[in-house]
mmCIF file with all atom_site columns, C-alpha atoms in Angstrom:
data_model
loop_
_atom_site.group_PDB
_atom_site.id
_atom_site.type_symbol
_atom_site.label_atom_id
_atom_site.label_alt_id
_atom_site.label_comp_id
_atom_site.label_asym_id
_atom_site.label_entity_id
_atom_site.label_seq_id
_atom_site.pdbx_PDB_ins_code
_atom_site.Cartn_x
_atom_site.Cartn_y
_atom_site.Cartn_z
_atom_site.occupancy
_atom_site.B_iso_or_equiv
_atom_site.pdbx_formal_charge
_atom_site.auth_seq_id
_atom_site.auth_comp_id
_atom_site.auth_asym_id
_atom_site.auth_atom_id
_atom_site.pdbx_PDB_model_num
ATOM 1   C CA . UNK A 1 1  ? 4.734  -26.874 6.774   1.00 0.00 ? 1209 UNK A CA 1
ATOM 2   C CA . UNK A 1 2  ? 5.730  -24.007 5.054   1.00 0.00 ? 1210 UNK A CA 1
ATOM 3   C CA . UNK A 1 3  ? 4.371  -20.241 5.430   1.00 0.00 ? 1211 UNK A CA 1
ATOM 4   C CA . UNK A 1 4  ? 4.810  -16.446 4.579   1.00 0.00 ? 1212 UNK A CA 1
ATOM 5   C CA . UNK A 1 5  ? 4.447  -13.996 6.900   1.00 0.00 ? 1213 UNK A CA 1
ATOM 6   C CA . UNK A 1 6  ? 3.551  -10.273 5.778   1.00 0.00 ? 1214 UNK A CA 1
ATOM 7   C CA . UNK A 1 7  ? 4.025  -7.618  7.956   1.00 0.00 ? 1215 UNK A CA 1
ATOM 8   C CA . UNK A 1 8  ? 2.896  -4.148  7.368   1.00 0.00 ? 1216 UNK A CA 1
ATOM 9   C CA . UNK A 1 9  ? 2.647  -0.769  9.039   1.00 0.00 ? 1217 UNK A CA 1
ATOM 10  C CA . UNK A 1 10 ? -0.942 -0.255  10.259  1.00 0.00 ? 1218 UNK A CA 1
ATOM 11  C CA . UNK A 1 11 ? -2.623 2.236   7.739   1.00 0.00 ? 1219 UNK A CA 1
ATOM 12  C CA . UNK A 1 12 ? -2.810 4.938   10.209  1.00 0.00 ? 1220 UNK A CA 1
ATOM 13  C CA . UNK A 1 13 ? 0.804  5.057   10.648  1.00 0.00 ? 1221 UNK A CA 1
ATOM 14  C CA . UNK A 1 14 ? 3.168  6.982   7.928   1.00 0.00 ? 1222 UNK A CA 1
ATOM 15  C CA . UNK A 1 15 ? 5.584  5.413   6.417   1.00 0.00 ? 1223 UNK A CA 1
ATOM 16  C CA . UNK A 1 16 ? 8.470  7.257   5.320   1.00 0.00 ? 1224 UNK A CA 1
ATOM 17  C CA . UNK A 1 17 ? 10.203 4.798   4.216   1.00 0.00 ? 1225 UNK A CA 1
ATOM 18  C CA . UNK A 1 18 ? 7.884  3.958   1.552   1.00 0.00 ? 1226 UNK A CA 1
ATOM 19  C CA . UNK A 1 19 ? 7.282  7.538   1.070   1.00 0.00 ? 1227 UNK A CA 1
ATOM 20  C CA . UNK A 1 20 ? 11.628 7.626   0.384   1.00 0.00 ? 1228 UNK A CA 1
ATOM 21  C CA . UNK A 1 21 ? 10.905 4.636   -2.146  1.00 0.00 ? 1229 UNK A CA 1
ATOM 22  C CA . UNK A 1 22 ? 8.026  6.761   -3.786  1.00 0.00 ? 1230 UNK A CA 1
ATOM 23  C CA . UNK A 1 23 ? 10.199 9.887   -4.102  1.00 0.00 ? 1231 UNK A CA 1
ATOM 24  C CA . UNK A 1 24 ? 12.928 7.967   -6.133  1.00 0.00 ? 1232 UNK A CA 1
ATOM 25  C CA . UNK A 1 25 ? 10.587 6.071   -8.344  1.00 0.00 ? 1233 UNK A CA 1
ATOM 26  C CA . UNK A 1 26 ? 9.324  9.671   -9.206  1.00 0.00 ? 1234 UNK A CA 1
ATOM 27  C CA . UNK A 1 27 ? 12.767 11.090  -9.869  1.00 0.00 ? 1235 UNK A CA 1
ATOM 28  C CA . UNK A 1 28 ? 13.011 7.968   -12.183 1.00 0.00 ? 1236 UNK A CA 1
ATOM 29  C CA . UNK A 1 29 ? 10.148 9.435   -14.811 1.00 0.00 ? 1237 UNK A CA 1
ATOM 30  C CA . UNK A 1 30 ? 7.692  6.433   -13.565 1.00 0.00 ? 1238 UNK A CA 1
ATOM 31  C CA . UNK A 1 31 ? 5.001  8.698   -12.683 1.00 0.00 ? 1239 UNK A CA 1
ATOM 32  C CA . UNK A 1 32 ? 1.937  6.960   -12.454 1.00 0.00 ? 1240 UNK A CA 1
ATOM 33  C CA . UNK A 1 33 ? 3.421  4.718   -9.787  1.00 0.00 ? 1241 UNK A CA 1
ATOM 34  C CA . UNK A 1 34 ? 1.870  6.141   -6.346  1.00 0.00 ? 1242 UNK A CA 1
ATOM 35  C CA . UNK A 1 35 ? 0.927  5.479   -2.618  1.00 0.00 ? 1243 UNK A CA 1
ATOM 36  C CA . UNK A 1 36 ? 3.618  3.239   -2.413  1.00 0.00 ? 1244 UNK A CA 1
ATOM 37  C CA . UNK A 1 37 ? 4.133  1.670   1.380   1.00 0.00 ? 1245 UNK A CA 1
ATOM 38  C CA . UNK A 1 38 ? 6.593  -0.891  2.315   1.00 0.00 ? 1246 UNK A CA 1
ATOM 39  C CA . UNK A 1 39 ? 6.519  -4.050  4.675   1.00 0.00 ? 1247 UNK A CA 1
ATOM 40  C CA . UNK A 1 40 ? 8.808  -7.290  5.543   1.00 0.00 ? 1248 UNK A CA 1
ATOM 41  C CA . UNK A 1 41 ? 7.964  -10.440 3.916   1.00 0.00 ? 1249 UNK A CA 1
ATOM 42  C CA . UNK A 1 42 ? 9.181  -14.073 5.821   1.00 0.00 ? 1250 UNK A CA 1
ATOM 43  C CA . UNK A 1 43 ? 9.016  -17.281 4.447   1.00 0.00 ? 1251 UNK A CA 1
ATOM 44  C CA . UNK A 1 44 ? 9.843  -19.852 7.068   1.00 0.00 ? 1252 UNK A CA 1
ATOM 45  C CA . UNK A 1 45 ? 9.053  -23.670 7.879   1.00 0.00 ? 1253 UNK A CA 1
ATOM 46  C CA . UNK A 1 46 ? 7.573  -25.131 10.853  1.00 0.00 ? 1254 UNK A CA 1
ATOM 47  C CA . UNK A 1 47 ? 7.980  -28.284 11.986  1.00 0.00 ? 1255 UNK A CA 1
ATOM 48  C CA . UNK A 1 48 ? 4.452  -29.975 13.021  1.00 0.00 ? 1256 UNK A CA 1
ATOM 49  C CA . UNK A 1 49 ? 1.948  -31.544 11.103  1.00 0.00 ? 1257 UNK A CA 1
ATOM 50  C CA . UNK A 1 50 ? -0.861 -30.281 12.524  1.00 0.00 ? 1258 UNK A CA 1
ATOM 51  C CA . UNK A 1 51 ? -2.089 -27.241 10.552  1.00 0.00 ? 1259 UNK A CA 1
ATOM 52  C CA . UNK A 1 52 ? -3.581 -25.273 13.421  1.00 0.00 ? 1260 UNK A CA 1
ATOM 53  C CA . UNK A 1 53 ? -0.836 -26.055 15.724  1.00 0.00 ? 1261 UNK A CA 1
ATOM 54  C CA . UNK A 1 54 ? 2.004  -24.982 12.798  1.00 0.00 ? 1262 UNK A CA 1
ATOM 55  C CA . UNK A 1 55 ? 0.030  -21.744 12.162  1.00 0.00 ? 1263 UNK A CA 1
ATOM 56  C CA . UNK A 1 56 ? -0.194 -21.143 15.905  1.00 0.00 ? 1264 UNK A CA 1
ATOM 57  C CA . UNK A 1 57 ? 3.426  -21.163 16.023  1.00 0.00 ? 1265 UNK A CA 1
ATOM 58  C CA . UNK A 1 58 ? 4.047  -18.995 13.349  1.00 0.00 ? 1266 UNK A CA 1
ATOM 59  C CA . UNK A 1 59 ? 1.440  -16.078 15.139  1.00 0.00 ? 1267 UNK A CA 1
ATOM 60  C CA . UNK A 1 60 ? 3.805  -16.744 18.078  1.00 0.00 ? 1268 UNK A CA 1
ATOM 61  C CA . UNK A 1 61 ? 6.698  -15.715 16.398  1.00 0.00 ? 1269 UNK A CA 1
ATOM 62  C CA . UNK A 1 62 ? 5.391  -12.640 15.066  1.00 0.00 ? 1270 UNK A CA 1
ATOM 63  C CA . UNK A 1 63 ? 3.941  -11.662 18.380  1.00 0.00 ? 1271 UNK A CA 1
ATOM 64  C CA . UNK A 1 64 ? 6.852  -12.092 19.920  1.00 0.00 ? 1272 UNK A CA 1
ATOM 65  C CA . UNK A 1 65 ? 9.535  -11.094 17.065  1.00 0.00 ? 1273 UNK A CA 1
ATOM 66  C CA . UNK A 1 66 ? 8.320  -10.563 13.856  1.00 0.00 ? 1274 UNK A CA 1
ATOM 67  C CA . UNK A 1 67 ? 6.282  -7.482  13.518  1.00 0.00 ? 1275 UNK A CA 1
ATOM 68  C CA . UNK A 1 68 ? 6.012  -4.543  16.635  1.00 0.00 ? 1276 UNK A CA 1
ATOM 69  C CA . UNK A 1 69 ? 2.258  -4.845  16.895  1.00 0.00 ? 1277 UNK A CA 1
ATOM 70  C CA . UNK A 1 70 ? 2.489  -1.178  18.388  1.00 0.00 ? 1278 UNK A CA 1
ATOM 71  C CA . UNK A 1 71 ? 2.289  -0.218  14.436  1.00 0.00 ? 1279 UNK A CA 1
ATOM 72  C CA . UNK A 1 72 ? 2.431  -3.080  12.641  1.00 0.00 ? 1280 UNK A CA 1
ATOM 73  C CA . UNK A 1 73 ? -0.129 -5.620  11.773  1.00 0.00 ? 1281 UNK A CA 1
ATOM 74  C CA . UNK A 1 74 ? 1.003  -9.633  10.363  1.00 0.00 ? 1282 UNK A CA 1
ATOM 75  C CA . UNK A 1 75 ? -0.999 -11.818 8.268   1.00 0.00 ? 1283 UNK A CA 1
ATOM 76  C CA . UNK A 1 76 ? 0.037  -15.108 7.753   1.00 0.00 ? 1284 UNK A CA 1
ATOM 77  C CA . UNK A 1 77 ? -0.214 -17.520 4.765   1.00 0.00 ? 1285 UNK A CA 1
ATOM 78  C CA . UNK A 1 78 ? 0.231  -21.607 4.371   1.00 0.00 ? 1286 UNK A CA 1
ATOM 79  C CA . UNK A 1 79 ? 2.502  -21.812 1.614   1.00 0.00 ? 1287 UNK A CA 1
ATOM 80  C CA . UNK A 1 80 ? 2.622  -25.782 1.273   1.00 0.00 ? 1288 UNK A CA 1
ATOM 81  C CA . UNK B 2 1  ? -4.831 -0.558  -10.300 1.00 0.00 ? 804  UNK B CA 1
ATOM 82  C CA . UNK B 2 2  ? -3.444 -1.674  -6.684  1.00 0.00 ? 805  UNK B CA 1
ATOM 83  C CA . UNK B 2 3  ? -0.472 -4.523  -6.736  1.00 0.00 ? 806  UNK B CA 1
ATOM 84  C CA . UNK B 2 4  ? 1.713  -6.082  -4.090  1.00 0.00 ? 807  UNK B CA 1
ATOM 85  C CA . UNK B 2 5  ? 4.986  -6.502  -5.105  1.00 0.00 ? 808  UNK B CA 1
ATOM 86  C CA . UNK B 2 6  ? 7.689  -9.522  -2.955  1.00 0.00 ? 809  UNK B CA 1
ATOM 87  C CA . UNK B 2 7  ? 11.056 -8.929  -3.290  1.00 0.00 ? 810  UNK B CA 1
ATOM 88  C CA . UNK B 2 8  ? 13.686 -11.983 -2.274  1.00 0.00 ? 811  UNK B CA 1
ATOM 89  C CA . UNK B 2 9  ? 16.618 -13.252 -2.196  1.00 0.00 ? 812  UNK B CA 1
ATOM 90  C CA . UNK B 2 10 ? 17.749 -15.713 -4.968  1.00 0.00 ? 813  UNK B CA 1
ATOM 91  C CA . UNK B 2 11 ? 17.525 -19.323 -3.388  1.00 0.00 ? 814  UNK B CA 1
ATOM 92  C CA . UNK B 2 12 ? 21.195 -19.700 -3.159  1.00 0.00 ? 815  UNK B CA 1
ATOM 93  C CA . UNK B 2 13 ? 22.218 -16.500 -1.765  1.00 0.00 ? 816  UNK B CA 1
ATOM 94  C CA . UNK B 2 14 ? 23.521 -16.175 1.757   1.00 0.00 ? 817  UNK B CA 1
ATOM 95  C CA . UNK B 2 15 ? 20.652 -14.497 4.002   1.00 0.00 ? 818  UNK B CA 1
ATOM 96  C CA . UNK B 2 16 ? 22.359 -13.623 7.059   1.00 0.00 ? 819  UNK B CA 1
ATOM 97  C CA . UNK B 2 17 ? 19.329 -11.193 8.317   1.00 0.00 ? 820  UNK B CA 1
ATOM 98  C CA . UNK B 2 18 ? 17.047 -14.437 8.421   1.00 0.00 ? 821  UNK B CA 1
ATOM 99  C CA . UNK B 2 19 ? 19.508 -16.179 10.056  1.00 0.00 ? 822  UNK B CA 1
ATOM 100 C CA . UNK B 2 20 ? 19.251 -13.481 12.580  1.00 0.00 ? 823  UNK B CA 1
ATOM 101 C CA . UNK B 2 21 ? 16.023 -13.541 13.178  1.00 0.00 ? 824  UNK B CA 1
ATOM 102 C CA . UNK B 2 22 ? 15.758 -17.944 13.099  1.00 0.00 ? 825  UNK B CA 1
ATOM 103 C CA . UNK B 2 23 ? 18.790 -17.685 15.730  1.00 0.00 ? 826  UNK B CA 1
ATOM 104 C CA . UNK B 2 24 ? 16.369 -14.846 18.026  1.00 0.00 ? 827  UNK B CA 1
ATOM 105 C CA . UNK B 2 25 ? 13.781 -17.578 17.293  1.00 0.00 ? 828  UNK B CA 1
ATOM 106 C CA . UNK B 2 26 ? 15.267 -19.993 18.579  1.00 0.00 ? 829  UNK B CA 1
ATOM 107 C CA . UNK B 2 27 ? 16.189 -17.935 21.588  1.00 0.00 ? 830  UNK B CA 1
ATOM 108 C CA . UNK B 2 28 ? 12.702 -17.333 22.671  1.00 0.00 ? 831  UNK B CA 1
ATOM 109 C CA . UNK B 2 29 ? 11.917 -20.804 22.578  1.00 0.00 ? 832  UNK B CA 1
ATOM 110 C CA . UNK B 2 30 ? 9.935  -21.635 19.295  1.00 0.00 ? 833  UNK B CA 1
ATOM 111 C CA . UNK B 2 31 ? 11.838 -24.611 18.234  1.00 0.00 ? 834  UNK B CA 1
ATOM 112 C CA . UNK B 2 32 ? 9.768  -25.731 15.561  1.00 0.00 ? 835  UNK B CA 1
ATOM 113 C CA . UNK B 2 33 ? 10.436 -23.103 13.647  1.00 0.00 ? 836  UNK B CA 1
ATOM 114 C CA . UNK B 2 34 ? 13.699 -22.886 10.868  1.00 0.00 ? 837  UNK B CA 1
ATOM 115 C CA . UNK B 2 35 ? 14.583 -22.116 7.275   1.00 0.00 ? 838  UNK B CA 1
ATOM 116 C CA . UNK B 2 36 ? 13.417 -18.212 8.033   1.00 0.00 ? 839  UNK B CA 1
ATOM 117 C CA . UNK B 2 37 ? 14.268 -16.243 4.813   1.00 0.00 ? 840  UNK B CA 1
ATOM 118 C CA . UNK B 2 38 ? 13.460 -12.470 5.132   1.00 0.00 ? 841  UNK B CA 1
ATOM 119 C CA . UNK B 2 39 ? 12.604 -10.022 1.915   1.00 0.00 ? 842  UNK B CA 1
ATOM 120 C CA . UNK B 2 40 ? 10.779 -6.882  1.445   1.00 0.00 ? 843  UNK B CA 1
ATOM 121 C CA . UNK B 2 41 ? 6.766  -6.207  0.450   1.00 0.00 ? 844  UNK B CA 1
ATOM 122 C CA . UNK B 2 42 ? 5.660  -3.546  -1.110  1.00 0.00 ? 845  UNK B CA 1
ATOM 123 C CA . UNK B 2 43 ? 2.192  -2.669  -2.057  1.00 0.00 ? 846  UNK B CA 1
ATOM 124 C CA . UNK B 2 44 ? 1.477  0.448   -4.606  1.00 0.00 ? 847  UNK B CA 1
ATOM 125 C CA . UNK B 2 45 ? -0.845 1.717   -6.755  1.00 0.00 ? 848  UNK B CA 1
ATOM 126 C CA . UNK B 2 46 ? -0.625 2.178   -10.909 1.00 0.00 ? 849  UNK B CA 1
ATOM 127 C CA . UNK B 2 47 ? -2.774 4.744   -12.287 1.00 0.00 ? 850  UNK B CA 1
ATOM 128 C CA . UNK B 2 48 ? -3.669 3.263   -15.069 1.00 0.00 ? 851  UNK B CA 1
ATOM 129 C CA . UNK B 2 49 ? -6.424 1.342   -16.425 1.00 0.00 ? 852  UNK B CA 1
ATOM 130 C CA . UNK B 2 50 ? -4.957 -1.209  -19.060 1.00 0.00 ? 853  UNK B CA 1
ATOM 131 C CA . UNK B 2 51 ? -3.919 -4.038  -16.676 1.00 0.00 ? 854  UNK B CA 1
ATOM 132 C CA . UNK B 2 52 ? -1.157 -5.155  -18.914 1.00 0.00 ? 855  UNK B CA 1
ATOM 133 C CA . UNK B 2 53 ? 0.141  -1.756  -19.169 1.00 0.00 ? 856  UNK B CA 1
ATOM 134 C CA . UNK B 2 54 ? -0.164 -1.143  -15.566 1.00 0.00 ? 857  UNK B CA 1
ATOM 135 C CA . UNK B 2 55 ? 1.810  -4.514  -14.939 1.00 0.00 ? 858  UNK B CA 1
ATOM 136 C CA . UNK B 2 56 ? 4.790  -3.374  -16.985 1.00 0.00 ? 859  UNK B CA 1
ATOM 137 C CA . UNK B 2 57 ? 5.042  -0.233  -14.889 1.00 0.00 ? 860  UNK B CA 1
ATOM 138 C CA . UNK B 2 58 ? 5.048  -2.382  -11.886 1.00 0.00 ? 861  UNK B CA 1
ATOM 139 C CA . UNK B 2 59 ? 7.961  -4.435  -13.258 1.00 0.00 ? 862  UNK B CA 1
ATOM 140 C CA . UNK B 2 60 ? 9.931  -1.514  -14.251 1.00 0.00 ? 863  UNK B CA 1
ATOM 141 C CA . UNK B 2 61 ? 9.527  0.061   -10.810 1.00 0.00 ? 864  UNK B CA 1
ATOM 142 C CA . UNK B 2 62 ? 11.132 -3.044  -10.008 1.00 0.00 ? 865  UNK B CA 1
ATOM 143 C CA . UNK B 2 63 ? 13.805 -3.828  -12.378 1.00 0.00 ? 866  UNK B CA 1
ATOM 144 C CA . UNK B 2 64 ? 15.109 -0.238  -11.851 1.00 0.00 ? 867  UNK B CA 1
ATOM 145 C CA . UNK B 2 65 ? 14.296 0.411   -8.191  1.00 0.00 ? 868  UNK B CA 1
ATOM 146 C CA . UNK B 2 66 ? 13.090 -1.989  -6.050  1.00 0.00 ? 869  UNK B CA 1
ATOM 147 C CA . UNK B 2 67 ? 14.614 -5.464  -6.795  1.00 0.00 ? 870  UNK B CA 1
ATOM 148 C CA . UNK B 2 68 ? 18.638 -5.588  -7.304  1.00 0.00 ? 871  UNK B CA 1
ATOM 149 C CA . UNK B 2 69 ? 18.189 -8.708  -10.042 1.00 0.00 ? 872  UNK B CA 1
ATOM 150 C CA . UNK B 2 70 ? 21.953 -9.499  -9.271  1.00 0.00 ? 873  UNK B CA 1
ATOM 151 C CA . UNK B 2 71 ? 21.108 -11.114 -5.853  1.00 0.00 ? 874  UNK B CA 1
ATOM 152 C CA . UNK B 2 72 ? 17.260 -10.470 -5.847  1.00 0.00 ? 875  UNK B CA 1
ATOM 153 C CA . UNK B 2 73 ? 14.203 -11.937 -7.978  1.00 0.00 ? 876  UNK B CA 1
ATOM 154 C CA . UNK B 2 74 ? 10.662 -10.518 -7.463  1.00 0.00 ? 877  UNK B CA 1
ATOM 155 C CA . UNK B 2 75 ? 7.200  -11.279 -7.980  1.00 0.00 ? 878  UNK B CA 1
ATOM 156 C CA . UNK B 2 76 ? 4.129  -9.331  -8.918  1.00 0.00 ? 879  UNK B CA 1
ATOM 157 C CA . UNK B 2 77 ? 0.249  -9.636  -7.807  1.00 0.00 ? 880  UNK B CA 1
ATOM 158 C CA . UNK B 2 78 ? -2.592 -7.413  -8.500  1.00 0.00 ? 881  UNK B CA 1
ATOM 159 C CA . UNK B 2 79 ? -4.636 -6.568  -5.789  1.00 0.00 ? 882  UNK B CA 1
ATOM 160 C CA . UNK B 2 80 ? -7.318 -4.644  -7.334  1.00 0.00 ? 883  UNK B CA 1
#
């Protein structure tokens, strides 16, 4: 069972990364482009048939590795 | 107009960072899991109404920016 994992900084937190991406796409002349923020994106497999049980082991891997739930959030998503 | 934007790698280049993270996986036990492929997320905002018009910024913030189309490909969803 396939699924992508999104994770993103919580909306509180800034995100100067995506602030860096913003400032470049300016410099570039596309100005109507704002509020840009940036997160990870994972596609990965798991091996079980039961839905429940795959998508419980995909939540355990972002717990544990994926995002820093400190500032990040994670939502996941069955791909097939 | 508010779109999310998914930036990955082509399917046949090398993506040692997911193999980083399937090996750390692995490591903390959750052997179901494999075939982790990592890219980037990015959600913005187009001021503009025309959603056609607003999608070709989108793809130009890509094509110049965000995406390197030599080892990259990237894909485009409106939000709002």
């Amino acid at each position: 069972m396939k699924f992508e994992i999104f994770v993103t900084l919580k909306k509180d937190v800034l995100d100067p990364q995506g602030k860096a991406v913003e400032g470049a796409i300016k410099n570039l002349g596309l100005s109507t482009i704002s509020n840009i923020r940036q997160g990870k994106y994972f596609t990965l497999e798991v091996a079980e048939t039961d839905e429940h049980k795959a998508k419980q082991q995909a939540e355990e891997a972002c717990k544990k590795l994926l995002a820093n739930l400190t500032i990040e959030e994670y939502s996941i998503k069955k791909l097939s």
